[in-house]
Each structure stands twice: as C-alpha cells, then as structure tokens.
Amino acid sequence: MLTFSSSDRVFVLTGAGVSAESGIPTFRGVGGLWRNYRIEEVASPHAWHRDPRLVWEFYSMRRRVASAAKPNPAHFALAKLENILQGHLFVCTQNVDNLHEQAGSRNVVHMHGQLFKSRCDTCSHPPFDDANLYEPPAEVPRCECGGRIRPHICWFGEVPFELDQIYHALDQCTLFIAVGTSGVVEPAASFVAHVAGRARTVYVGPENPANASSFTECYLGKAGEVLPDLLGAL
Ligand code: NAD
C-alpha cells in the first residue's frame, strides 16, 4: 500500500491497460479492436492523406466501442486520489477515451488526444466536441474553410499534446505511478527514466513493461484489482 505525505507530488501515467477491464481492447493485446486494421493505414498523417474515409471508418468504430464503455475501479480510485491530493496529483493519459472523466477526474491531460473531439486539418479553429460516426458511404466532413475534419488524435509521427506541462509536472514529482502501459510508445515510455533516481517509481499491470528496469516497484495484476488496494490507505 502506498502512503503519501503533504510534500508529495504525484504523477500518474495511464495507458490502454487501465481501460481494458472496461471493455476497450489494448493496442498490443489479442483483443481484436486493431486486428482488422494495419496501424500505419489508419493512424498516421500518411494514412489520412491517402484514405481519409478508411481513417474515419476506424475512428468511428473506436467511438462506438468507447461509447459503450464504463469506468472500472482503477479509474474510480484515481478520481478519488485527485479529490484527496487536490493540486498535488497530475494525471497524464495516453488513452483517447474519456473514462477518467466519466469516473470523476477533473484534471486529465490527454497527451495523445481525445476520441470525442475533432478538428480541421487545415485551419486553426480549436478542436470541438464531436461524437458523430463518419462511416462510408458518408463523405469525410468539411470545415467552413474547405479543409477536412479529422479526429483530434496524435497519430504516429505527430508530436503529442501538452508536453511542456507534462515535463514541468515530471520535474516536480516525487512519486511516479504508471498503470497499464507497455513502455514501448515514446515519449511516454521514457517518462520513468526522466524521474528515476529522485522519485519513487511504481508500475501496475499484469506483466512487466518493456521499461521495467527503470521502476523501483512493479505490482503485477489487473489495474482494477491492484490499484484500489495500492491506494487503499486513502
Ligand atoms: P499498449 O496496448 O501498448 O499496452 C497495454 C498494456 O496494458 C500492456 O502492457 C498490458 O500488459 C497492459 N494491460 C492489459 N490488461 C491490463 C489490465 N487489466 N490492467 C492493467 N494493465 C493491463 O498500450 P499503451 O502503452 O497505452 O500504448 C498504446 C497506444 O495506443 C497509446 O498511445 C494509446 O493512445 C493507444 N490506445 C488507446 C486506447 C484507449 O484510449 N483506451 C486503447 C488502445 C490503444
């Protein structure tokens, strides 16, 4: 069980594994969400330029899956932690679903974007809420400026969002907790190395991540079972 002092600054990084028990398949697991698609054909700027309708077909499918999902005990445990630690907790997720928010978390940084937001691929109009499904034979939606409306997602080859804010929080943190992330996708995979040596570093998931050697502790098990216990002193 983890204990916290008033001087602690806690950074939580979540990955696809935290949503697995909510029915949203992980990226590298055998779940099937990505199985029928080659990732480079649906989640890269190149894919968007080559076949935007296929990209929207994929993200419409993901919107449908995520719409049906409900938060699990791991999401609720983190929302409770935010209530207790207030401004001393920073939650950074690689997930594009909104399950942290559904569980009650108010301050979540989505470094890879948000599934239920879209934006223009041409003009600087800010991203907007959008839960629509754009599936063929529907056409790709257009902005007033004539540009195409794309998912507000950080694709492979693009720069993640909010990196200044994220590294500022990493520089301050005394306790780093990663949950359900394989430790392969950069830059998130290197966050633990960034804080190692000066912060306690904890991993939660059913198997060791690729960067396990950078963690001081690994708690093996499902997030929904391990995390509430680990934070149970609260
Ligand atoms: P990943 O798919 O590479 O790794 C998932 C990790 O979760 C694995 O290490 C696995 O062992 C672990 N895991 C599986 N079940 C778990 C459980 N019940 N509890 C805890 N951990 C569990 O995911 P990643 O590291 O987040 O990177 C993949 C990329 O794919 C991310 O950029 C993310 O944006 C994207 N993605 C997002 C979602 C989502 O929004 N829910 C889903 C799939 C993929």
Coordinates of C-alpha atoms and ligand atoms in Angstrom, one line a residue:
M1 CA 0.0 0.0 0.0
L2 CA 1.3 3.4 -0.9
T3 CA 1.5 6.2 1.6
F4 CA 1.5 9.9 0.8
S5 CA 2.9 12.9 2.7
S6 CA 1.8 16.5 2.2
S7 CA 5.0 17.3 0.4
D8 CA 4.5 14.6 -2.3
R9 CA 3.8 15.5 -5.9
V10 CA 2.3 12.5 -7.6
F11 CA 2.4 11.9 -11.4
V12 CA 0.2 9.2 -12.8
L13 CA 0.7 7.9 -16.3
T14 CA -2.1 5.7 -17.7
G15 CA -2.1 3.5 -20.8
A16 CA -4.5 1.3 -22.7
G17 CA -4.4 -1.3 -19.9
V18 CA -6.3 0.9 -17.5
S19 CA -9.3 0.7 -19.8
A20 CA -9.0 -3.0 -20.7
E21 CA -11.4 -4.1 -17.9
S22 CA -13.9 -1.5 -19.2
G23 CA -14.0 -3.5 -22.5
I24 CA -11.8 -1.3 -24.6
P25 CA -9.1 -3.5 -26.0
T26 CA -5.4 -2.6 -25.6
F27 CA -3.2 -1.9 -28.6
R28 CA -0.8 -4.8 -28.3
G29 CA -3.1 -7.3 -26.7
V30 CA -5.1 -10.0 -28.6
G31 CA -8.4 -8.2 -28.0
G32 CA -9.3 -7.6 -31.6
L33 CA -10.0 -3.8 -31.8
W34 CA -7.0 -3.2 -34.0
R35 CA -6.8 -6.6 -35.5
N36 CA -8.6 -5.9 -38.8
Y37 CA -6.6 -2.7 -39.4
R38 CA -2.9 -2.2 -40.1
I39 CA -2.0 0.6 -37.8
E40 CA 0.0 2.6 -40.4
E41 CA -3.1 2.6 -42.7
V42 CA -5.4 4.2 -40.1
A43 CA -3.3 6.2 -37.6
S44 CA -0.7 8.3 -39.4
P45 CA -0.7 11.6 -41.4
H46 CA 0.2 9.5 -44.4
A47 CA -2.9 7.3 -43.9
W48 CA -5.0 10.5 -43.7
H49 CA -3.8 11.9 -47.0
R50 CA -4.1 8.5 -48.7
D51 CA -7.5 7.3 -47.5
P52 CA -9.3 9.7 -45.0
R53 CA -12.5 7.6 -45.3
L54 CA -10.7 4.5 -44.1
V55 CA -9.3 6.6 -41.2
W56 CA -12.8 7.8 -40.3
E57 CA -14.2 4.3 -40.5
F58 CA -11.6 3.2 -38.0
Y59 CA -12.2 6.1 -35.6
S60 CA -16.0 5.7 -35.9
M61 CA -15.6 2.1 -34.9
R62 CA -13.5 3.2 -31.9
R63 CA -16.1 5.8 -31.0
R64 CA -18.7 3.2 -31.0
V65 CA -16.7 0.9 -28.7
A66 CA -15.8 3.7 -26.3
S67 CA -19.4 5.0 -26.1
A68 CA -20.5 1.7 -24.6
A69 CA -17.6 1.5 -22.0
K70 CA -18.0 2.4 -18.4
P71 CA -15.2 3.3 -15.9
N72 CA -13.7 0.5 -13.8
P73 CA -12.4 0.5 -10.2
A74 CA -9.0 1.8 -11.4
H75 CA -10.5 4.9 -12.9
F76 CA -12.6 5.5 -9.8
A77 CA -9.5 5.0 -7.5
L78 CA -7.6 7.7 -9.4
A79 CA -10.6 10.1 -9.3
K80 CA -10.7 9.6 -5.5
L81 CA -7.0 10.2 -5.3
E82 CA -7.5 13.6 -7.1
N83 CA -10.1 14.6 -4.5
I84 CA -7.7 13.9 -1.7
L85 CA -4.4 15.2 -3.1
Q86 CA -6.1 18.1 -5.0
G87 CA -3.4 20.0 -6.9
H88 CA -0.7 17.6 -5.9
L89 CA -1.8 14.9 -8.4
F90 CA -1.1 15.2 -12.1
V91 CA -2.9 12.6 -14.3
C92 CA -1.5 12.1 -17.8
T93 CA -3.1 9.6 -20.0
Q94 CA -2.2 8.1 -23.4
N95 CA -5.8 7.0 -23.8
V96 CA -8.1 8.8 -26.0
D97 CA -11.3 7.5 -24.3
N98 CA -13.0 9.6 -21.6
L99 CA -13.2 7.0 -18.8
H100 CA -11.1 9.0 -16.4
E101 CA -13.5 11.9 -16.7
Q102 CA -16.6 9.6 -16.5
A103 CA -15.2 8.4 -13.2
G104 CA -15.0 11.9 -11.9
S105 CA -11.4 13.0 -12.6
R106 CA -11.4 16.7 -13.5
N107 CA -7.8 17.4 -14.4
V108 CA -6.6 14.9 -17.0
V109 CA -4.0 15.6 -19.7
H110 CA -4.7 13.6 -22.9
M111 CA -1.3 13.6 -24.5
H112 CA -2.5 11.5 -27.5
G113 CA -5.7 13.5 -28.0
Q114 CA -9.4 12.7 -27.4
L115 CA -11.6 10.3 -29.3
F116 CA -14.7 12.5 -28.9
K117 CA -13.1 15.6 -30.3
S118 CA -12.4 16.6 -34.0
R119 CA -10.6 19.5 -35.6
C120 CA -9.9 20.9 -39.1
D121 CA -6.8 19.6 -40.8
T122 CA -6.2 23.0 -42.5
C123 CA -7.2 26.0 -40.4
S124 CA -6.5 26.8 -36.7
H125 CA -10.1 26.5 -35.4
P126 CA -9.8 24.9 -32.0
P127 CA -10.8 21.2 -31.5
F128 CA -14.5 20.7 -30.8
D129 CA -16.7 18.1 -29.2
D130 CA -17.8 15.5 -31.8
A131 CA -19.2 12.1 -31.1
N132 CA -20.5 11.5 -34.7
L133 CA -19.8 8.4 -36.7
Y134 CA -18.5 9.1 -40.2
E135 CA -18.6 5.8 -41.9
P136 CA -18.6 5.1 -45.6
P137 CA -20.6 5.7 -47.7
A138 CA -20.7 9.0 -45.8
E139 CA -18.2 11.6 -47.1
V140 CA -15.4 13.0 -44.9
P141 CA -16.8 16.1 -43.1
R142 CA -15.6 19.5 -44.2
C143 CA -14.8 22.7 -42.2
E144 CA -16.2 26.1 -43.3
C145 CA -12.7 26.8 -44.7
G146 CA -12.9 23.9 -47.0
G147 CA -10.4 21.8 -45.1
R148 CA -11.2 18.2 -43.9
I149 CA -12.4 17.5 -40.4
R150 CA -10.0 14.9 -38.8
P151 CA -10.0 13.1 -35.4
H152 CA -8.3 15.1 -32.7
I153 CA -5.7 12.3 -32.2
C154 CA -1.9 12.4 -32.1
W155 CA -1.0 9.9 -34.8
F156 CA 2.3 8.1 -35.3
G157 CA 4.8 10.6 -36.5
E158 CA 3.0 13.6 -34.8
V159 CA 4.0 15.5 -31.7
P160 CA 2.0 14.6 -28.5
F161 CA 0.0 17.4 -26.9
E162 CA 0.8 19.4 -23.7
L163 CA 4.5 18.3 -23.5
D164 CA 5.6 21.5 -21.7
Q165 CA 3.1 21.0 -19.0
I166 CA 3.9 17.3 -18.7
Y167 CA 7.6 17.7 -18.3
H168 CA 7.1 20.5 -15.8
A169 CA 5.0 18.1 -13.7
L170 CA 7.6 15.3 -14.2
D171 CA 10.3 17.7 -12.9
Q172 CA 8.3 18.3 -9.7
C173 CA 7.1 14.8 -9.0
T174 CA 8.2 12.7 -6.0
L175 CA 6.1 9.7 -6.8
F176 CA 5.6 8.4 -10.3
I177 CA 2.9 5.7 -11.0
A178 CA 2.4 4.1 -14.4
V179 CA -0.6 1.9 -15.0
G180 CA -1.3 -0.4 -17.9
T181 CA 1.2 0.9 -20.4
S182 CA 3.6 -1.4 -22.3
G183 CA 6.6 1.0 -22.0
V184 CA 7.2 1.0 -25.8
V185 CA 5.5 4.1 -27.2
E186 CA 7.7 7.2 -26.9
P187 CA 7.9 9.7 -25.4
A188 CA 5.7 8.3 -22.6
A189 CA 8.0 5.2 -22.3
S190 CA 10.9 7.5 -21.2
F191 CA 9.0 9.4 -18.5
V192 CA 10.0 7.0 -15.8
A193 CA 13.7 7.3 -16.8
H194 CA 13.3 11.1 -16.6
V195 CA 12.3 10.9 -12.9
A196 CA 14.3 7.8 -11.9
G197 CA 16.8 8.4 -9.1
R198 CA 14.9 11.2 -7.5
A199 CA 11.3 9.9 -7.4
R200 CA 9.8 6.6 -6.3
T201 CA 8.6 4.8 -9.4
V202 CA 5.7 2.3 -9.4
Y203 CA 4.3 0.2 -12.2
V204 CA 0.8 -1.6 -12.1
G205 CA -0.2 -4.1 -14.8
P206 CA -0.5 -7.8 -15.4
E207 CA 3.0 -8.2 -16.8
N208 CA 6.3 -6.3 -16.6
P209 CA 6.5 -3.4 -19.1
A210 CA 9.4 -3.2 -21.6
N211 CA 11.0 -0.5 -19.4
A212 CA 10.5 -2.4 -16.1
S213 CA 14.2 -1.9 -15.1
S214 CA 13.5 1.8 -14.6
F215 CA 10.9 1.2 -11.9
T216 CA 11.6 0.8 -8.2
E217 CA 8.5 -1.4 -7.8
C218 CA 6.2 -3.4 -10.1
Y219 CA 2.9 -4.6 -8.8
L220 CA 1.6 -7.4 -11.2
G221 CA -2.1 -7.7 -11.7
K222 CA -5.1 -6.1 -13.3
A223 CA -5.4 -2.3 -12.7
G224 CA -9.0 -2.6 -11.5
E225 CA -7.9 -5.1 -8.8
V226 CA -4.4 -3.8 -7.8
L227 CA -4.8 0.0 -7.9
P228 CA -7.7 0.4 -5.4
D229 CA -5.7 -1.7 -2.9
L230 CA -2.5 0.1 -3.5
L231 CA -4.2 3.4 -2.9
G232 CA -6.4 1.9 -0.2
A233 CA -4.9 3.9 2.7
L234 CA -6.7 6.9 1.3
Ligands
NAD1 P1 -0.3 -1.0 -25.1 O1 -1.5 -1.6 -25.8 O2 0.9 -0.9 -25.9 O3 -0.1 -1.8 -23.8 C1 -1.1 -2.1 -22.9 C2 -0.5 -2.5 -21.6 O4 -1.6 -2.8 -20.8 C3 0.2 -3.9 -21.7 O5 1.5 -3.7 -21.1 C4 -0.6 -4.9 -21.0 O6 0.1 -5.8 -20.2 C5 -1.4 -3.9 -20.0 N1 -2.7 -4.4 -19.6 C6 -3.6 -5.3 -20.2 N2 -4.6 -5.5 -19.4 C7 -4.5 -4.8 -18.3 C8 -5.2 -4.6 -17.1 N3 -6.4 -5.2 -16.9 N4 -4.7 -3.7 -16.1 C9 -3.5 -3.1 -16.3 N5 -2.8 -3.3 -17.4 C10 -3.2 -4.1 -18.4 O7 -0.8 0.5 -24.6 P2 -0.1 1.8 -24.4 O8 1.2 1.6 -23.7 O9 -1.1 2.7 -23.8 O10 0.3 2.4 -25.8 C11 -0.5 2.1 -27.0 C12 -1.1 3.4 -27.7 O11 -2.4 3.0 -28.2 C13 -1.3 4.6 -26.8 O12 -0.7 5.6 -27.5 C14 -2.8 4.8 -26.8 O13 -3.1 6.1 -27.1 C15 -3.4 3.9 -27.8 N6 -4.6 3.2 -27.3 C16 -5.5 3.8 -26.6 C17 -6.7 3.1 -26.1 C18 -7.7 3.9 -25.3 O14 -7.9 5.1 -25.4 N7 -8.4 3.2 -24.4 C19 -6.8 1.8 -26.4 C20 -5.8 1.2 -27.2 C21 -4.7 1.9 -27.7

